[in-house]
């Protein structure tokens, strides 16, 4: 079993910051890409940022310059530093990880339970 546990969501005023954390645990051979997705009210889930095991990153245009994704491979953790938050960032943020559970098996995608981020104007 693999579990992703997120923390760090909450309520913040526009212009504020939050740091989201996500840690993978369980039977894990290797963690490949880790990322953060979000789903706002009435919207589809979208990729916010992703990071490979060697540190290559990608961001959705709307958060570039404001959000920073990072990871700690030893801890199997991924972080999302969110700065200059705006009301449009309000969403449930989900951690995602592509994990090789056992050698010889296919890589599988796992999701966290989600953490709510609310930005008030």
PDB file of C-alpha atoms in Angstrom:
ATOM      1  CA  UNK A   1       0.000   0.000   0.000  1.00  0.00           C
ATOM      2  CA  UNK A   2       1.124   3.534  -0.832  1.00  0.00           C
ATOM      3  CA  UNK A   3      -0.251   6.615   0.865  1.00  0.00           C
ATOM      4  CA  UNK A   4       0.217  10.302   0.111  1.00  0.00           C
ATOM      5  CA  UNK A   5      -0.490  12.615   3.017  1.00  0.00           C
ATOM      6  CA  UNK A   6      -0.816  16.355   2.448  1.00  0.00           C
ATOM      7  CA  UNK A   7      -0.714  19.250   4.870  1.00  0.00           C
ATOM      8  CA  UNK A   8      -0.431  23.010   4.869  1.00  0.00           C
ATOM      9  CA  UNK A   9      -3.685  24.204   3.366  1.00  0.00           C
ATOM     10  CA  UNK A  10      -5.827  26.858   4.975  1.00  0.00           C
ATOM     11  CA  UNK A  11      -7.322  30.296   4.698  1.00  0.00           C
ATOM     12  CA  UNK A  12      -5.272  33.319   3.741  1.00  0.00           C
ATOM     13  CA  UNK A  13      -5.860  36.857   2.551  1.00  0.00           C
ATOM     14  CA  UNK A  14      -4.891  37.893  -0.957  1.00  0.00           C
ATOM     15  CA  UNK A  15      -1.168  38.518  -1.148  1.00  0.00           C
ATOM     16  CA  UNK A  16      -0.431  35.950   1.504  1.00  0.00           C
ATOM     17  CA  UNK A  17       1.521  32.701   1.370  1.00  0.00           C
ATOM     18  CA  UNK A  18       1.061  29.052   2.223  1.00  0.00           C
ATOM     19  CA  UNK A  19       3.420  26.097   2.054  1.00  0.00           C
ATOM     20  CA  UNK A  20       1.897  22.778   1.101  1.00  0.00           C
ATOM     21  CA  UNK A  21       3.631  19.523   1.954  1.00  0.00           C
ATOM     22  CA  UNK A  22       3.053  15.965   0.810  1.00  0.00           C
ATOM     23  CA  UNK A  23       4.847  12.804   1.933  1.00  0.00           C
ATOM     24  CA  UNK A  24       4.632   9.364   0.360  1.00  0.00           C
ATOM     25  CA  UNK A  25       4.810   6.257   2.513  1.00  0.00           C
ATOM     26  CA  UNK A  26       4.387   2.527   2.123  1.00  0.00           C
ATOM     27  CA  UNK A  27       5.959  -0.013  -0.193  1.00  0.00           C
ATOM     28  CA  UNK A  28       7.968   2.164  -2.585  1.00  0.00           C
ATOM     29  CA  UNK A  29      10.874   1.246  -4.807  1.00  0.00           C
ATOM     30  CA  UNK A  30      11.236   4.611  -6.512  1.00  0.00           C
ATOM     31  CA  UNK A  31       9.304   7.877  -6.699  1.00  0.00           C
ATOM     32  CA  UNK A  32       9.399   9.413 -10.141  1.00  0.00           C
ATOM     33  CA  UNK A  33       7.439  12.572 -10.976  1.00  0.00           C
ATOM     34  CA  UNK A  34       5.704  14.349  -8.110  1.00  0.00           C
ATOM     35  CA  UNK A  35       3.241  17.128  -8.632  1.00  0.00           C
ATOM     36  CA  UNK A  36       0.452  19.295  -7.364  1.00  0.00           C
ATOM     37  CA  UNK A  37      -2.944  19.586  -9.004  1.00  0.00           C
ATOM     38  CA  UNK A  38      -5.882  21.756  -8.017  1.00  0.00           C
ATOM     39  CA  UNK A  39      -9.607  21.820  -8.575  1.00  0.00           C
ATOM     40  CA  UNK A  40     -11.462  25.065  -8.017  1.00  0.00           C
ATOM     41  CA  UNK A  41     -15.226  25.450  -7.608  1.00  0.00           C
ATOM     42  CA  UNK A  42     -16.931  24.441 -10.850  1.00  0.00           C
ATOM     43  CA  UNK A  43     -13.603  23.840 -12.584  1.00  0.00           C
ATOM     44  CA  UNK A  44     -11.748  20.833 -13.871  1.00  0.00           C
ATOM     45  CA  UNK A  45      -8.696  19.549 -12.061  1.00  0.00           C
ATOM     46  CA  UNK A  46      -5.540  21.092 -13.478  1.00  0.00           C
ATOM     47  CA  UNK A  47      -1.827  20.525 -13.090  1.00  0.00           C
ATOM     48  CA  UNK A  48      -0.255  23.346 -11.081  1.00  0.00           C
ATOM     49  CA  UNK A  49       3.362  22.216 -10.934  1.00  0.00           C
ATOM     50  CA  UNK A  50       5.430  19.075 -11.268  1.00  0.00           C
ATOM     51  CA  UNK A  51       8.998  18.042 -10.509  1.00  0.00           C
ATOM     52  CA  UNK A  52      11.028  15.081 -11.666  1.00  0.00           C
ATOM     53  CA  UNK A  53      13.392  13.084  -9.474  1.00  0.00           C
ATOM     54  CA  UNK A  54      16.341  15.039 -10.882  1.00  0.00           C
ATOM     55  CA  UNK A  55      14.711  18.387 -10.140  1.00  0.00           C
ATOM     56  CA  UNK A  56      13.285  19.479 -13.477  1.00  0.00           C
ATOM     57  CA  UNK A  57      10.156  21.540 -12.945  1.00  0.00           C
ATOM     58  CA  UNK A  58       7.116  22.683 -14.877  1.00  0.00           C
ATOM     59  CA  UNK A  59       4.383  25.163 -13.936  1.00  0.00           C
ATOM     60  CA  UNK A  60       1.028  26.231 -15.267  1.00  0.00           C
ATOM     61  CA  UNK A  61       1.331  29.763 -16.636  1.00  0.00           C
ATOM     62  CA  UNK A  62      -0.998  31.283 -14.041  1.00  0.00           C
ATOM     63  CA  UNK A  63       1.358  30.483 -11.137  1.00  0.00           C
ATOM     64  CA  UNK A  64       4.744  31.125 -12.714  1.00  0.00           C
ATOM     65  CA  UNK A  65       6.753  33.530 -10.585  1.00  0.00           C
ATOM     66  CA  UNK A  66       4.467  33.026  -7.593  1.00  0.00           C
ATOM     67  CA  UNK A  67       4.657  29.304  -6.772  1.00  0.00           C
ATOM     68  CA  UNK A  68       7.735  27.134  -6.289  1.00  0.00           C
ATOM     69  CA  UNK A  69       7.756  23.357  -6.242  1.00  0.00           C
ATOM     70  CA  UNK A  70      10.535  21.399  -4.564  1.00  0.00           C
ATOM     71  CA  UNK A  71      11.141  17.914  -3.270  1.00  0.00           C
ATOM     72  CA  UNK A  72      13.221  15.925  -0.819  1.00  0.00           C
ATOM     73  CA  UNK A  73      13.944  12.549  -2.379  1.00  0.00           C
ATOM     74  CA  UNK A  74      15.220  11.047   0.869  1.00  0.00           C
ATOM     75  CA  UNK A  75      11.938  11.890   2.594  1.00  0.00           C
ATOM     76  CA  UNK A  76       9.804  11.050  -0.470  1.00  0.00           C
ATOM     77  CA  UNK A  77       8.263  14.483  -0.022  1.00  0.00           C
ATOM     78  CA  UNK A  78       7.158  17.284  -2.305  1.00  0.00           C
ATOM     79  CA  UNK A  79       6.439  20.866  -1.351  1.00  0.00           C
ATOM     80  CA  UNK A  80       4.614  23.771  -2.945  1.00  0.00           C
ATOM     81  CA  UNK A  81       5.476  27.258  -1.750  1.00  0.00           C
ATOM     82  CA  UNK A  82       2.639  29.546  -2.788  1.00  0.00           C
ATOM     83  CA  UNK A  83       3.237  33.304  -2.656  1.00  0.00           C
ATOM     84  CA  UNK A  84       1.240  36.351  -3.732  1.00  0.00           C
ATOM     85  CA  UNK A  85      -1.931  34.307  -3.550  1.00  0.00           C
ATOM     86  CA  UNK A  86      -5.014  35.598  -5.328  1.00  0.00           C
ATOM     87  CA  UNK A  87      -8.673  34.568  -4.949  1.00  0.00           C
ATOM     88  CA  UNK A  88      -8.439  32.623  -8.219  1.00  0.00           C
ATOM     89  CA  UNK A  89      -6.003  30.264  -6.463  1.00  0.00           C
ATOM     90  CA  UNK A  90      -8.820  29.046  -4.215  1.00  0.00           C
ATOM     91  CA  UNK A  91      -9.129  25.310  -4.758  1.00  0.00           C
ATOM     92  CA  UNK A  92      -8.568  21.892  -3.321  1.00  0.00           C
ATOM     93  CA  UNK A  93      -4.926  21.061  -3.931  1.00  0.00           C
ATOM     94  CA  UNK A  94      -4.016  17.429  -4.575  1.00  0.00           C
ATOM     95  CA  UNK A  95      -0.623  15.814  -4.395  1.00  0.00           C
ATOM     96  CA  UNK A  96       0.196  13.281  -7.080  1.00  0.00           C
ATOM     97  CA  UNK A  97       3.139  10.915  -7.413  1.00  0.00           C
ATOM     98  CA  UNK A  98       4.168   8.425 -10.045  1.00  0.00           C
ATOM     99  CA  UNK A  99       5.627   5.543  -8.086  1.00  0.00           C
ATOM    100  CA  UNK A 100       7.418   2.353  -8.918  1.00  0.00           C
ATOM    101  CA  UNK A 101       6.191   0.092  -6.151  1.00  0.00           C
ATOM    102  CA  UNK A 102       8.283  -2.954  -7.036  1.00  0.00           C
ATOM    103  CA  UNK A 103      10.954  -3.463  -9.679  1.00  0.00           C
ATOM    104  CA  UNK A 104       9.516  -5.079 -12.783  1.00  0.00           C
ATOM    105  CA  UNK A 105       6.046  -3.680 -12.182  1.00  0.00           C
ATOM    106  CA  UNK A 106       4.565  -0.713 -14.059  1.00  0.00           C
ATOM    107  CA  UNK A 107       4.736   2.779 -12.597  1.00  0.00           C
ATOM    108  CA  UNK A 108       1.462   3.731 -10.922  1.00  0.00           C
ATOM    109  CA  UNK A 109      -0.107   7.093 -10.165  1.00  0.00           C
ATOM    110  CA  UNK A 110      -1.169   7.819  -6.600  1.00  0.00           C
ATOM    111  CA  UNK A 111      -3.184  10.715  -5.162  1.00  0.00           C
ATOM    112  CA  UNK A 112      -3.441  12.415  -1.820  1.00  0.00           C
ATOM    113  CA  UNK A 113      -6.745  13.229  -0.187  1.00  0.00           C
ATOM    114  CA  UNK A 114      -6.549  16.925  -1.007  1.00  0.00           C
ATOM    115  CA  UNK A 115      -6.063  20.041   1.076  1.00  0.00           C
ATOM    116  CA  UNK A 116      -8.242  23.135   0.836  1.00  0.00           C
ATOM    117  CA  UNK A 117      -6.673  26.506   0.031  1.00  0.00           C
ATOM    118  CA  UNK A 118      -8.972  29.500   0.365  1.00  0.00           C
ATOM    119  CA  UNK A 119      -7.829  32.993  -0.607  1.00  0.00           C
ATOM    120  CA  UNK A 120     -10.033  35.906   0.360  1.00  0.00           C
ATOM    121  CA  UNK A 121      -9.960  39.281  -1.360  1.00  0.00           C
TER     122      UNK A 121
END
